PDB file of C-alpha atoms in Angstrom:
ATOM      1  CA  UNK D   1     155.398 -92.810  74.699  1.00 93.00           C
ATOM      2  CA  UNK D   2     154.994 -93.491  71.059  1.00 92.00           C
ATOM      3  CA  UNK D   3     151.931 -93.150  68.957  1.00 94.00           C
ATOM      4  CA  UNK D   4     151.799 -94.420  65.060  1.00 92.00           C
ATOM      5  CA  UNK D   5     149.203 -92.114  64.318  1.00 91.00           C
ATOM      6  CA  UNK D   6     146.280 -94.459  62.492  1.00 87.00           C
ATOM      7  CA  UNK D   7     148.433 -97.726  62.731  1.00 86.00           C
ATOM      8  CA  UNK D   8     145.330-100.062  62.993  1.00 82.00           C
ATOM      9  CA  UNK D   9     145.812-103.113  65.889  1.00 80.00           C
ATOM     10  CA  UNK D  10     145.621-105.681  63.423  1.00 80.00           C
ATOM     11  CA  UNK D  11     148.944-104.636  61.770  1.00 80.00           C
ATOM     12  CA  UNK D  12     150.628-104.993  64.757  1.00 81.00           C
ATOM     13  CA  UNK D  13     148.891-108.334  66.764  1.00 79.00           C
ATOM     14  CA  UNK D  14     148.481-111.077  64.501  1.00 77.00           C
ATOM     15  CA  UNK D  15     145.978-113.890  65.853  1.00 77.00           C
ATOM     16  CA  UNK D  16     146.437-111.713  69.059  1.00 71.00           C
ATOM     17  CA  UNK D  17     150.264-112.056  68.482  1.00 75.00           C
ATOM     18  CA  UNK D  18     152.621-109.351  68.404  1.00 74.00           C
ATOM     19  CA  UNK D  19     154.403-109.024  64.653  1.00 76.00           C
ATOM     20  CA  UNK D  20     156.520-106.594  66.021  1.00 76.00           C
ATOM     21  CA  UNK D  21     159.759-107.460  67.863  1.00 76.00           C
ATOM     22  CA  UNK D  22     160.155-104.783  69.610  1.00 75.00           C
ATOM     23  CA  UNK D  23     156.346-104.881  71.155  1.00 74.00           C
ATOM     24  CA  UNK D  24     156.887-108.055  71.858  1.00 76.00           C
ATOM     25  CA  UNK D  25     160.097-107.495  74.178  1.00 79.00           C
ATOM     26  CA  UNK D  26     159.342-104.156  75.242  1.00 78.00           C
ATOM     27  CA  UNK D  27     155.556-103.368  74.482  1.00 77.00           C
ATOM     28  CA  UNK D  28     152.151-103.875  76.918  1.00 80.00           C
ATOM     29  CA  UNK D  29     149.122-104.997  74.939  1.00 78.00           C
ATOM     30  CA  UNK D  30     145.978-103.775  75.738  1.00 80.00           C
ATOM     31  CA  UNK D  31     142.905-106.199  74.618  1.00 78.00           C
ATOM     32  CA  UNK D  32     140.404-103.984  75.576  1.00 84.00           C
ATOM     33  CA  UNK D  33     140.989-100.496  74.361  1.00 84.00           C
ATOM     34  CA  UNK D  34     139.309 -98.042  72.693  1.00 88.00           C
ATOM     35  CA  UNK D  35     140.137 -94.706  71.510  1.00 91.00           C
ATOM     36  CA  UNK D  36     138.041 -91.615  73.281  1.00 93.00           C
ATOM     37  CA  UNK D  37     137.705 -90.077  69.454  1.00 92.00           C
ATOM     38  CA  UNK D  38     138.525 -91.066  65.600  1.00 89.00           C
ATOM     39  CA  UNK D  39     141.038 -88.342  65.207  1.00 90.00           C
ATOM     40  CA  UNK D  40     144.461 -87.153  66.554  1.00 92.00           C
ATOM     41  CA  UNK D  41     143.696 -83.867  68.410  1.00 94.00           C
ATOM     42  CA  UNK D  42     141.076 -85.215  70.959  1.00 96.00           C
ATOM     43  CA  UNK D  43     142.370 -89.161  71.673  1.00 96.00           C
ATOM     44  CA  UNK D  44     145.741 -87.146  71.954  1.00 97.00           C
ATOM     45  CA  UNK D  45     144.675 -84.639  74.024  1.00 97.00           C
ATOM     46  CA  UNK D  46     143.029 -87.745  76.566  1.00 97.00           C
ATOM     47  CA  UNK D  47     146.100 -89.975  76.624  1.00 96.00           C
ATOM     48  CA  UNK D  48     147.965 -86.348  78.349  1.00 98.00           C
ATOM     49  CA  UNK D  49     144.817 -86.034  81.016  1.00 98.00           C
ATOM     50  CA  UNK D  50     143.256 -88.574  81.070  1.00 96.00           C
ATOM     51  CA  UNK D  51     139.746 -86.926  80.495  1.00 97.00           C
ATOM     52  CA  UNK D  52     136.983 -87.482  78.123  1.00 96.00           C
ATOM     53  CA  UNK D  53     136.902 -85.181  75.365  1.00 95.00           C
ATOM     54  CA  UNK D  54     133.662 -82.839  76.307  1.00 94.00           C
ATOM     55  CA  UNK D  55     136.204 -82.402  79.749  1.00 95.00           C
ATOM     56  CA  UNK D  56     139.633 -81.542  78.142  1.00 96.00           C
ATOM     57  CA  UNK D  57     137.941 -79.163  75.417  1.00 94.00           C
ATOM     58  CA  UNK D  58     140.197 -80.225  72.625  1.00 94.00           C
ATOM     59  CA  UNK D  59     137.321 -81.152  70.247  1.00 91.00           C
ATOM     60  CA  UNK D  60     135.868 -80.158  66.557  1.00 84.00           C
ATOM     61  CA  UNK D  61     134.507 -77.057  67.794  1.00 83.00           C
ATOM     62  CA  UNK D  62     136.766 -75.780  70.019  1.00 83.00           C
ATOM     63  CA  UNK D  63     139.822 -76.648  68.675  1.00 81.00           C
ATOM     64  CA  UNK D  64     142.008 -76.295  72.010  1.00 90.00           C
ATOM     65  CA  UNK D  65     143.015 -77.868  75.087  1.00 95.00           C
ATOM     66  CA  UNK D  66     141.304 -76.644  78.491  1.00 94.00           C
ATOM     67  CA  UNK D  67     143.442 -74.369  80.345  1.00 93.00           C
ATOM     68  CA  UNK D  68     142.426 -76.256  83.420  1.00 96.00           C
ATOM     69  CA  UNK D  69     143.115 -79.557  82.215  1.00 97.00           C
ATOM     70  CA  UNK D  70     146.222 -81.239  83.792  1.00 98.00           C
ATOM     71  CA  UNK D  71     148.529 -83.027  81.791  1.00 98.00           C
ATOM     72  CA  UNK D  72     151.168 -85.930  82.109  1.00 98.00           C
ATOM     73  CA  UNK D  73     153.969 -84.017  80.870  1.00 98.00           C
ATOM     74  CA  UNK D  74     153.244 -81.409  83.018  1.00 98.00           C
ATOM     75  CA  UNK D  75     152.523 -83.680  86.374  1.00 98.00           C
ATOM     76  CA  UNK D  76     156.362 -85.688  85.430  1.00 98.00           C
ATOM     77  CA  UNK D  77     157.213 -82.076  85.216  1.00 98.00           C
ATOM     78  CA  UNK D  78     156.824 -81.492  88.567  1.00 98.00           C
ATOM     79  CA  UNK D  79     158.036 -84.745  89.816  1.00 98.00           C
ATOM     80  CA  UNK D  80     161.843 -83.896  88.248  1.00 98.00           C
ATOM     81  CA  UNK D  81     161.419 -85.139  84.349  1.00 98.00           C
ATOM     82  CA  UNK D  82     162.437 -83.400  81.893  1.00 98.00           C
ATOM     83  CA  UNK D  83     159.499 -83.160  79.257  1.00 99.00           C
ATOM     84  CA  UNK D  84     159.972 -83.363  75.297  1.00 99.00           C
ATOM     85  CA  UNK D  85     157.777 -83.905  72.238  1.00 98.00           C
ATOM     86  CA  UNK D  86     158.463 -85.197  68.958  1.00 98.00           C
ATOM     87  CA  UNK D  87     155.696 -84.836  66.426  1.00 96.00           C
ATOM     88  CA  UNK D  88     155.541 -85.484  62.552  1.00 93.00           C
ATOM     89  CA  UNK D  89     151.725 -83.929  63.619  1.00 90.00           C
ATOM     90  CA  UNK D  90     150.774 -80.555  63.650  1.00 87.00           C
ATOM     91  CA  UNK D  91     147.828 -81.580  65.930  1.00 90.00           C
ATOM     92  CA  UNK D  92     149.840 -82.318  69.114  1.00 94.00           C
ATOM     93  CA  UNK D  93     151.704 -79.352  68.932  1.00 92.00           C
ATOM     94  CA  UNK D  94     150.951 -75.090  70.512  1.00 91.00           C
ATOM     95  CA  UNK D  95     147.969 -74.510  68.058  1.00 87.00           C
ATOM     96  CA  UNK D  96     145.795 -76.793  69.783  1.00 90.00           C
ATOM     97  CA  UNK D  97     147.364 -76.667  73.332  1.00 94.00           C
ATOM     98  CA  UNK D  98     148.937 -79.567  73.429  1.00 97.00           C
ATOM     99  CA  UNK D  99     152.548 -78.376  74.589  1.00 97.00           C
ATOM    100  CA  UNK D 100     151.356 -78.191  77.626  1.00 98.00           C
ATOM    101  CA  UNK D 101     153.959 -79.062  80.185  1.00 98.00           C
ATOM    102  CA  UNK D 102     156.755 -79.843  77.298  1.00 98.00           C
ATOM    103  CA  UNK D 103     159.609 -78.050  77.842  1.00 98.00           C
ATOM    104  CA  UNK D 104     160.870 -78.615  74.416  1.00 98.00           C
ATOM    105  CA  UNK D 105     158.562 -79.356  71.310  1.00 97.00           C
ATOM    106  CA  UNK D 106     160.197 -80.279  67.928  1.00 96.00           C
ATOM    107  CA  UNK D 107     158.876 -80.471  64.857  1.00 94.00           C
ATOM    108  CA  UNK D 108     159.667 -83.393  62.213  1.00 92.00           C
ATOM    109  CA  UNK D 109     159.263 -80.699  59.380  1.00 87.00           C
ATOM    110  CA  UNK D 110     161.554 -78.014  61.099  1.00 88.00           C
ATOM    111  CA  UNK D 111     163.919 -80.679  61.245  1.00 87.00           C
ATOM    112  CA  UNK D 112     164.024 -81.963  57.656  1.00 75.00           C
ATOM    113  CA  UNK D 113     165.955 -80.260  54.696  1.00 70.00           C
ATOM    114  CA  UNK D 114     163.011 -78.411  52.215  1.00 64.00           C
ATOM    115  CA  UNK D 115     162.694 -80.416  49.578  1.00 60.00           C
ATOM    116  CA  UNK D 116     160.006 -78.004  48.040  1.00 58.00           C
ATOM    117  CA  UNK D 117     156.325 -80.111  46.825  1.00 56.00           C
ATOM    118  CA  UNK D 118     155.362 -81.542  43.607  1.00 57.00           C
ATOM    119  CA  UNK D 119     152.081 -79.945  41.648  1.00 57.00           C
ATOM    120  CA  UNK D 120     150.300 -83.301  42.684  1.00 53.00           C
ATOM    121  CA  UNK D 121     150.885 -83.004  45.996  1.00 55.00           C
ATOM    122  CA  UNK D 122     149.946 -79.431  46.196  1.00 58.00           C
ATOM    123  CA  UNK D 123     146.767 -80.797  45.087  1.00 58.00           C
ATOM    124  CA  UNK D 124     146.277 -83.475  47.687  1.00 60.00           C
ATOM    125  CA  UNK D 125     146.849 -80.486  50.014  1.00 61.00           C
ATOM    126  CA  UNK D 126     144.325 -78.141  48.534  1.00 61.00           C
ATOM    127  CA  UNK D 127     141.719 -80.937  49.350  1.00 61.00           C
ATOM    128  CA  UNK D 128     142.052 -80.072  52.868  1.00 62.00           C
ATOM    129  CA  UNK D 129     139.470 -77.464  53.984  1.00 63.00           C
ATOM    130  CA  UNK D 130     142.126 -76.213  56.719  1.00 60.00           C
ATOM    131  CA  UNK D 131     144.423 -75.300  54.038  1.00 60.00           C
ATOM    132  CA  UNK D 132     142.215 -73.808  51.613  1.00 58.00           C
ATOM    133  CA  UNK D 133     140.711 -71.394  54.483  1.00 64.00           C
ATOM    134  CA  UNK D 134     144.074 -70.234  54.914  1.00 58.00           C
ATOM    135  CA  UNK D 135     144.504 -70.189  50.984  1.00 58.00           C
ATOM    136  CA  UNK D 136     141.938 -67.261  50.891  1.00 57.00           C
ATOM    137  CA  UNK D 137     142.741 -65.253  54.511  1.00 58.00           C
ATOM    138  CA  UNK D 138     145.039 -62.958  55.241  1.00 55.00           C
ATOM    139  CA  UNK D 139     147.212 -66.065  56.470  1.00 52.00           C
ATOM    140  CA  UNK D 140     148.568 -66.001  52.551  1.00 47.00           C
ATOM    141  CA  UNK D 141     149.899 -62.085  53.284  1.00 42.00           C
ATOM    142  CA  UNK D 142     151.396 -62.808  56.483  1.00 44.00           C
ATOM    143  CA  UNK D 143     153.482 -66.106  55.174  1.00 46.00           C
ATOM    144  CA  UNK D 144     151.684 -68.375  58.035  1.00 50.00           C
ATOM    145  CA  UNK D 145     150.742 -70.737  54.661  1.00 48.00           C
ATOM    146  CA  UNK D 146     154.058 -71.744  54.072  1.00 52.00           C
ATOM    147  CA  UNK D 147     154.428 -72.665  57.556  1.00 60.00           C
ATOM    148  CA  UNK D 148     151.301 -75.034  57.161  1.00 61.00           C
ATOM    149  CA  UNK D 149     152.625 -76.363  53.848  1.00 58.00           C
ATOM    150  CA  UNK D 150     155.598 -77.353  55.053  1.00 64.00           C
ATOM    151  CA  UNK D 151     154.202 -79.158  57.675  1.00 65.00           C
ATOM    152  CA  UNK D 152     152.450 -80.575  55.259  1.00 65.00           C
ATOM    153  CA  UNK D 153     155.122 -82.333  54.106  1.00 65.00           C
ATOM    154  CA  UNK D 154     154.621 -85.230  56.761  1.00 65.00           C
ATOM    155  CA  UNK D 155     151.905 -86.558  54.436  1.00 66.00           C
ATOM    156  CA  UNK D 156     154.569 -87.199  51.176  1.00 69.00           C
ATOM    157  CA  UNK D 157     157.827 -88.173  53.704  1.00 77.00           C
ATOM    158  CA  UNK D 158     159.030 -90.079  55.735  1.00 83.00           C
ATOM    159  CA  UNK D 159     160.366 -88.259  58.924  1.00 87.00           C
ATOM    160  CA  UNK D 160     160.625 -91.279  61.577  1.00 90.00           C
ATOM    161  CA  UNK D 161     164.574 -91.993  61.156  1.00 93.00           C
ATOM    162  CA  UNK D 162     165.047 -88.520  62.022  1.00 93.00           C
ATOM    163  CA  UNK D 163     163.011 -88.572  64.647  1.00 95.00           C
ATOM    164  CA  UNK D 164     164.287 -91.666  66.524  1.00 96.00           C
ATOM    165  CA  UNK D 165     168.149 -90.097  65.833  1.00 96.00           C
ATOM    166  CA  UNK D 166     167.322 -87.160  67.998  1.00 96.00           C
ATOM    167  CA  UNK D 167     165.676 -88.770  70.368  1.00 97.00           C
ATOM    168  CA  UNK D 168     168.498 -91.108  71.066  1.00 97.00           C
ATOM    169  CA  UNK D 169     170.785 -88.270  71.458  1.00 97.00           C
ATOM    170  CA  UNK D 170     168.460 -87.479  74.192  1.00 98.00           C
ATOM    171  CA  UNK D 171     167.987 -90.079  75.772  1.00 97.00           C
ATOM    172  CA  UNK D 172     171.960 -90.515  75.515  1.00 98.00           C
ATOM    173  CA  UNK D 173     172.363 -87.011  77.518  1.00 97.00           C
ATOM    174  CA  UNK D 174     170.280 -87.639  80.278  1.00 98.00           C
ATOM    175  CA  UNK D 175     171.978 -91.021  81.003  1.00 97.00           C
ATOM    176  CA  UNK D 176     175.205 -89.446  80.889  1.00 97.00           C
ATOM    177  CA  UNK D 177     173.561 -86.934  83.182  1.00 97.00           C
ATOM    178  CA  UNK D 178     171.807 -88.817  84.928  1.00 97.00           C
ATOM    179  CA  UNK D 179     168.532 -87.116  84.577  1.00 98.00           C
ATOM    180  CA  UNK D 180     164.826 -88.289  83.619  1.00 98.00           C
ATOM    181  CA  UNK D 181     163.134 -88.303  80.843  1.00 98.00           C
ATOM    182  CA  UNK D 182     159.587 -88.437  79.280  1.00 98.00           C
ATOM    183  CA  UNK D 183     159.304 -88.269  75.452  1.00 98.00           C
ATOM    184  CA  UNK D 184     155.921 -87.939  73.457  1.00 98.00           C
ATOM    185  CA  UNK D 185     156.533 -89.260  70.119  1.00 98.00           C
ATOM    186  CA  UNK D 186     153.876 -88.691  66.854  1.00 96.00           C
ATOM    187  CA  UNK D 187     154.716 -90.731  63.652  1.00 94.00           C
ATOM    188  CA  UNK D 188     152.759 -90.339  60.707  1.00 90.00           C
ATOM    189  CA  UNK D 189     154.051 -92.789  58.395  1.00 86.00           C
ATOM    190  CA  UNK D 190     150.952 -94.895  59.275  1.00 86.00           C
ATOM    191  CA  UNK D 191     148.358 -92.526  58.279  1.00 82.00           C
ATOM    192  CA  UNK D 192     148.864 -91.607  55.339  1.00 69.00           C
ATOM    193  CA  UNK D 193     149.095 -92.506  52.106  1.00 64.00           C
ATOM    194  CA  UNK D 194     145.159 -94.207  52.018  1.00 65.00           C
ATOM    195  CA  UNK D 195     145.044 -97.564  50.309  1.00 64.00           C
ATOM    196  CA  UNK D 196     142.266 -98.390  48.518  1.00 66.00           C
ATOM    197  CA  UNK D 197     141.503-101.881  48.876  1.00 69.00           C
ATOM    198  CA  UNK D 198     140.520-103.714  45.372  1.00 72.00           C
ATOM    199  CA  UNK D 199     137.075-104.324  46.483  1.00 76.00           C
ATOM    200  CA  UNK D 200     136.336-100.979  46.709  1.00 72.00           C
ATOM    201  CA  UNK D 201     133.030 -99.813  44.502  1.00 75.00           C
ATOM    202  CA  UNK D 202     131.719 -96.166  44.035  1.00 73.00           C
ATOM    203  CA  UNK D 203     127.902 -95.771  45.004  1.00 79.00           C
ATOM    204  CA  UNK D 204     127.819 -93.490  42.316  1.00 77.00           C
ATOM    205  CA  UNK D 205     128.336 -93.519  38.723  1.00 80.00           C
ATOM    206  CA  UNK D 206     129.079 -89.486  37.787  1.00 82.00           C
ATOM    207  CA  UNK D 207     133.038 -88.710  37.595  1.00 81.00           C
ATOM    208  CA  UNK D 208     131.986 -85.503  39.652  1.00 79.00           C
ATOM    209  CA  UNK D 209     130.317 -87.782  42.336  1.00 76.00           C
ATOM    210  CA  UNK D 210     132.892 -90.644  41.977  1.00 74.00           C
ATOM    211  CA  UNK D 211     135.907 -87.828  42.798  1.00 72.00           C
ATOM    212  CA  UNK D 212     133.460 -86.770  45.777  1.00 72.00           C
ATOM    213  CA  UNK D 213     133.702 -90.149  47.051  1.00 71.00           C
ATOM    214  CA  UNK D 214     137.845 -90.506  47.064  1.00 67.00           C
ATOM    215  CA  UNK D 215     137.561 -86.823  48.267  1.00 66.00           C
ATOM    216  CA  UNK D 216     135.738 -87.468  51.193  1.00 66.00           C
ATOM    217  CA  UNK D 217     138.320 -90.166  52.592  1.00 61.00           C
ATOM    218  CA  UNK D 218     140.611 -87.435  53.162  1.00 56.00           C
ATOM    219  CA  UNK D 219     138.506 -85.289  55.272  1.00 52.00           C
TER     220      UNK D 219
END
């Protein structure tokens, strides 16, 4: 199972035509489908049970998937799969309960080499109110920042080679073996960076109220 994280439908189907090769010979289009949510952490945590948000509990306010809330990986668990996630997306991952069932979950960032992070993208970052709580909490003492920074880095890189090459090992082992396999796969290459289209015009005409604006895209 992959998911582009915020690849919109008309990028991929064309007049209702795939523009992908590979969806075309491998993919199932859906005409009528809508996502239970506008963000990763609750339509995620549906596509693994199958419930609406205000069931599954992985929401806005409480952050974390419902203890009694069944997922896929864990049901092909029991049925002999072996389970595995691939995210570029800290959302899918332990801090929101959504390793669920996974035997193995790998991170894109853990992967990669450190590169380190340019002063402009440190800024970028420091618009996100997640990482400037953790800017000014004890988080900064206890080094869980740099964690969160690196992950970061899925919103300057491009992690999806790397990705796909370890998953193909996989997927390579268990036919030698013989074995199952379900694989959850997050890209993020498709979410970010935000394009402005040319068209675009402020409502406001104050540079403080203009950088509000762009700001408020990346909430």
């Amino acid at each position: 199972m992959i998911v582009a994280d915020s690849l919109r439908y008309d990028s991929v189907y064309q007049n209702g035509d795939p523009s992908v090769p590979y969806m075309e010979s491998a993919g199932v289009q859906f005409r009528n489908a809508s996502s239970t949510a506008c963000w990763t952490l609750p339509a995620t945590a549906t596509l693994f049970t199958g419930e609406l948000p205000h069931n599954h509990k992985a929401t806005t306010q409480t952050r974390s998937l419902n203890k009694d809330s069944k997922t896929l990986a864990e049901i092909l668990k029991a049925q002999g799969y072996n389970t595995y996630q691939y995210t570029a997306n800290v959302a899918t991952t332990e801090i929101f309960g959504l390793d669920k069932g996974f035997d193995k979950v790998v991170k894109a960032w853990d992967l990669a080499e450190d590169k380190g992070m340019g002063i402009s993208q440190l800024l970028v970052l420091l618009g996100k109110p997640r990482i400037r709580r953790k800017l000014f909490s004890k988080d900064l003492i206890t080094a869980s920042l740099a964690k969160d920074i690196k992950a970061a880095g899925v919103w300057f890189r491009s992690y999806y080679k790397l990705l796909f090459d370890h998953v193909n090992k996989v997927l390579e082992e268990h036919d030698k073996r013989n074995e199952q396999a379900f694989i959850f796969i997050n890209l993020m290459e498709s979410h970010f960076p935000y394009h402005i289209d040319n068209d675009f015009k402020f409502t406001s005409s104050g540079i403080i109220q203009k950088f509000q604006e762009l700001n408020a895209m990346y909430k």
